[in-house]
Tab-separated table of C-alpha atoms in Angstrom:
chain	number	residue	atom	x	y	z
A	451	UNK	CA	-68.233	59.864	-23.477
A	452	UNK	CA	-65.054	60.383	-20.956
A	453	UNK	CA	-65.921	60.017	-17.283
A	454	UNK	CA	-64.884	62.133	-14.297
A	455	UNK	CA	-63.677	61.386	-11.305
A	456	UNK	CA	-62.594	63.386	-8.022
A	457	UNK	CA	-58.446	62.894	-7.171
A	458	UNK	CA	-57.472	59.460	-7.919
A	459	UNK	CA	-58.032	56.108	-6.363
A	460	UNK	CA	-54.686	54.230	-5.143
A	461	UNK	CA	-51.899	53.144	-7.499
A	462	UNK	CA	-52.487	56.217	-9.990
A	463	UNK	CA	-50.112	57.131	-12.469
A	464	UNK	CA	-46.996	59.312	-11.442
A	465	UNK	CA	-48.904	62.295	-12.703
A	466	UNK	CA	-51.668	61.678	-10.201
A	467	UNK	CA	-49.491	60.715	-7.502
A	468	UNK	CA	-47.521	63.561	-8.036
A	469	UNK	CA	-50.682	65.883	-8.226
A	470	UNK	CA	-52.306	64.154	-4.801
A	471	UNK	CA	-48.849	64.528	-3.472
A	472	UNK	CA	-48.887	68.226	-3.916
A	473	UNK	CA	-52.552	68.859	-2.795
A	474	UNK	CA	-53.357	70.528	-5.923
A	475	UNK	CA	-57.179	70.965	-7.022
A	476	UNK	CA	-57.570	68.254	-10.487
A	477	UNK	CA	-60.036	66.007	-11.970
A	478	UNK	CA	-59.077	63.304	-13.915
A	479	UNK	CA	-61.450	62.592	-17.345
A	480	UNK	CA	-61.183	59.437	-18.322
A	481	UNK	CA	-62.539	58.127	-21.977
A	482	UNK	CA	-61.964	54.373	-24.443
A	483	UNK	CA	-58.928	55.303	-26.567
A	484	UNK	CA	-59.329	54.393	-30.168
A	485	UNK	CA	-55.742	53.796	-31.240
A	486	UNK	CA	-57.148	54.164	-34.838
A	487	UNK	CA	-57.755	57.847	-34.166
A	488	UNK	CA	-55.037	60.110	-35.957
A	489	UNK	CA	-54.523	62.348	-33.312
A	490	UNK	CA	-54.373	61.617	-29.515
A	491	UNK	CA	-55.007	65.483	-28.568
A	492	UNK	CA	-57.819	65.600	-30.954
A	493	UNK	CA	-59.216	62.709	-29.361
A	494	UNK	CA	-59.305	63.307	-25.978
A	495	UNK	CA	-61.179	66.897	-26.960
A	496	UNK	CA	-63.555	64.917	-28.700
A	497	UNK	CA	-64.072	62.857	-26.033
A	498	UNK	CA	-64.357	65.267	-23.306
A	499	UNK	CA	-66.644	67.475	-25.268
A	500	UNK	CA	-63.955	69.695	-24.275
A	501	UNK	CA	-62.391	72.587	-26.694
A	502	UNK	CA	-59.343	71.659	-28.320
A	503	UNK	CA	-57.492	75.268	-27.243
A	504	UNK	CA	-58.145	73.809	-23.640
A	505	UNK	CA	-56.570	70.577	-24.216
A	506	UNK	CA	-52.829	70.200	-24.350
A	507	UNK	CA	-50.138	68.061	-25.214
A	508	UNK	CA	-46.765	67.525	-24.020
A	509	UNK	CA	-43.820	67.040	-26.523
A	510	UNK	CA	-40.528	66.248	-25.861
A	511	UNK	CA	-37.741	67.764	-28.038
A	512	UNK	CA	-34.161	68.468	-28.437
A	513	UNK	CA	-32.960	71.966	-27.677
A	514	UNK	CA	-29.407	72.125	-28.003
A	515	UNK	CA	-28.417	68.152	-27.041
A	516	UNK	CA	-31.029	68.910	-23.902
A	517	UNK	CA	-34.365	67.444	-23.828
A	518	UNK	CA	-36.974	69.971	-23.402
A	519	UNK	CA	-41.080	69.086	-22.625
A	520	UNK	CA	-43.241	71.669	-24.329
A	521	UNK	CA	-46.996	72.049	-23.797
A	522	UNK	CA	-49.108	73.122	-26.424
A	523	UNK	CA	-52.544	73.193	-27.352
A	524	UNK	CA	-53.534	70.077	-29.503
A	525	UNK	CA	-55.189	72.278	-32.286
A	526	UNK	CA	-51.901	73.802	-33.061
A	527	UNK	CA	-48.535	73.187	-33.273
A	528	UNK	CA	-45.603	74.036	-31.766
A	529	UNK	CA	-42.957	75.979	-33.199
A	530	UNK	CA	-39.420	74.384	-32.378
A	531	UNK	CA	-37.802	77.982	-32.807
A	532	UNK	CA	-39.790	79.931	-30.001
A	533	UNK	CA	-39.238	77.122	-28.035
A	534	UNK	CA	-35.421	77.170	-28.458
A	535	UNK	CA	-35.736	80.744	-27.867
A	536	UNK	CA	-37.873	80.454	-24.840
A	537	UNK	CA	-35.076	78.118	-22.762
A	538	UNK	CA	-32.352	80.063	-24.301
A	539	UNK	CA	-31.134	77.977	-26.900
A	540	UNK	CA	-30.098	77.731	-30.640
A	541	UNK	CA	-32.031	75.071	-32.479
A	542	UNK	CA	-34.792	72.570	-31.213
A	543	UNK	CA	-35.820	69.642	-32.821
A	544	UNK	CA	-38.184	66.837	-31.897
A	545	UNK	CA	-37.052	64.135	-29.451
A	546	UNK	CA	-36.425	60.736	-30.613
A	547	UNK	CA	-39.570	59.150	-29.619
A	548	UNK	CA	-37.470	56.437	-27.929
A	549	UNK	CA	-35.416	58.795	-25.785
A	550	UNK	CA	-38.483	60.307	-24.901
A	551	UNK	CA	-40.433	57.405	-23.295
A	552	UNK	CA	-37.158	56.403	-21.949
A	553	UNK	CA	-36.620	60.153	-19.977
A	554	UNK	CA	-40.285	60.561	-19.006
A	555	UNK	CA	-41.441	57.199	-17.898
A	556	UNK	CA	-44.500	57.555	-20.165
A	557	UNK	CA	-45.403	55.994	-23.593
A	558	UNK	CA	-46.141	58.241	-26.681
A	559	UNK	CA	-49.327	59.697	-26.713
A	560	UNK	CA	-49.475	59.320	-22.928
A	561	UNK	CA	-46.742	61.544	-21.688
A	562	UNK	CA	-47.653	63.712	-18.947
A	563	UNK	CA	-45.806	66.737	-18.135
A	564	UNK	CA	-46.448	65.917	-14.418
A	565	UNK	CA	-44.568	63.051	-12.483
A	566	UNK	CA	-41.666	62.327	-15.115
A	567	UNK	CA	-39.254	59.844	-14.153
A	568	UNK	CA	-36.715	62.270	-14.905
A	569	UNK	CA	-37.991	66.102	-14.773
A	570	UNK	CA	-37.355	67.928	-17.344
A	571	UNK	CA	-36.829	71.727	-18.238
A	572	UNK	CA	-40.267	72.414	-19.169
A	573	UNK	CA	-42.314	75.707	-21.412
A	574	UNK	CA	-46.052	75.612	-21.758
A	575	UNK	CA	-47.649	77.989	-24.236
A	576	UNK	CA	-48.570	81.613	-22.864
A	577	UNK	CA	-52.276	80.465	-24.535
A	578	UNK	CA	-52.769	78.174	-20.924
A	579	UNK	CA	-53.089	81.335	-19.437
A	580	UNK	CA	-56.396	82.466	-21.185
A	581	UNK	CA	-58.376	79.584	-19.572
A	582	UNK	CA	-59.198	78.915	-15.946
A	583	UNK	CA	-58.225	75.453	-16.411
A	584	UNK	CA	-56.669	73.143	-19.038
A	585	UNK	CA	-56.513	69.249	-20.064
A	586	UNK	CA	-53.038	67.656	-20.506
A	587	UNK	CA	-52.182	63.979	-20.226
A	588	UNK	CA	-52.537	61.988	-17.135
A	589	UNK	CA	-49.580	59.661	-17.939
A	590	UNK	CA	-51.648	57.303	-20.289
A	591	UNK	CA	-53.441	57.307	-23.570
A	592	UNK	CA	-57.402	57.885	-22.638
A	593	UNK	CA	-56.360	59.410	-19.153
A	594	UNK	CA	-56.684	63.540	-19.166
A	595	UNK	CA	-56.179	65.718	-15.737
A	596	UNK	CA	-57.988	68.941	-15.790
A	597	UNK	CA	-56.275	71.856	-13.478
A	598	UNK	CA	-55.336	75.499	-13.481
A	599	UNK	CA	-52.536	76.492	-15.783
A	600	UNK	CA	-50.899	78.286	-12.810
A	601	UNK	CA	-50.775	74.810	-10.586
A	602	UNK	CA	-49.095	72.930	-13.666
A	603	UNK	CA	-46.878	75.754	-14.014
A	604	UNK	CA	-45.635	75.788	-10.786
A	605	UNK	CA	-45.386	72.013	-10.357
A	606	UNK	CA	-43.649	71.674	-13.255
A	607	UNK	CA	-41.349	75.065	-12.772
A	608	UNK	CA	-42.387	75.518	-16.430
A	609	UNK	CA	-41.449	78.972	-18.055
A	610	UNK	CA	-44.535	80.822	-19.972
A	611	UNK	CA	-44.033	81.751	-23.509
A	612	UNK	CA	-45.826	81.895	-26.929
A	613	UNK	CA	-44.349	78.502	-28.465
A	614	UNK	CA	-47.497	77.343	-30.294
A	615	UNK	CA	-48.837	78.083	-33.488
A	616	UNK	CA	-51.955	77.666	-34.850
């Protein structure tokens, strides 16, 4: 059963702080992670009791030697080529999982696409848009923010565009 709380209490994570920072409307969900679990998106839905197409998760790939966050919804998956298309680019490929920790600040299955220690171009899936708000990571595995799609997107100067599949 995930628990809610209102804003965030001292010494968040840099998504929280960055969110609090920003005055923008969240809630953060909180639930046990089970690192058995095979998927950390599919978990925190679970969790939540909230609907996988509402629940997002942030990748990091490659798009033409430039890494690139994209946020999809955890019951699909994303499609490297739209995504390449989306920033302009040629070919996309996942991130080395290292480099990615290493950019973002944030360990696999906890990357947020909020409060990165370096901020990246980022393209969230046109889908967000359907629901008044969505779940992505908070900056750590069991740790969710709920907000709008619009307040992500402009925090995170993300560009809309259809780059998940389902």
């Amino acid at each position: 059963m995930a628990k809610k709380q209102k804003k965030t209490q001292a010494g968040g994570t840099p998504a929280t702080v960055a969110l609090t920072t920003a005055g923008t409307a969240f809630t953060v969900h909180s639930y046990d992670h089970d690192p058995s679990h095979p998927s950390y998106g599919q978990e925190a839905a679970e969790a939540m009791g909230v609907s996988p197409d509402r629940v997002f998760k942030t990748l990091v790939a490659d798009v033409d030697g430039e890494l690139t966050v994209a946020v999809v919804p955890v019951a699909g998956t994303l499609d490297l080529k739209a995504l390449a298309t989306a920033v302009g680019g040629k070919r996309a490929t996942m991130a080395d999982p290292a480099a990615a920790e290493r950019t973002t600040g944030y360990v696999r299955g906890g990357i947020s696409p909020l409060g990165q220690r370096k901020r990246l171009r980022t393209v969230l899936d046109d889908s967000a848009s359907a629901h008044p708000t969505i779940c992505v990571s908070a900056g750590r595995r069991g740790l969710e923010v709920e907000l709008s799609p619009a307040d992500l997107a402009a925090l995170t100067s993300a560009t809309l565009a259809p780059i998940g599949r389902a």
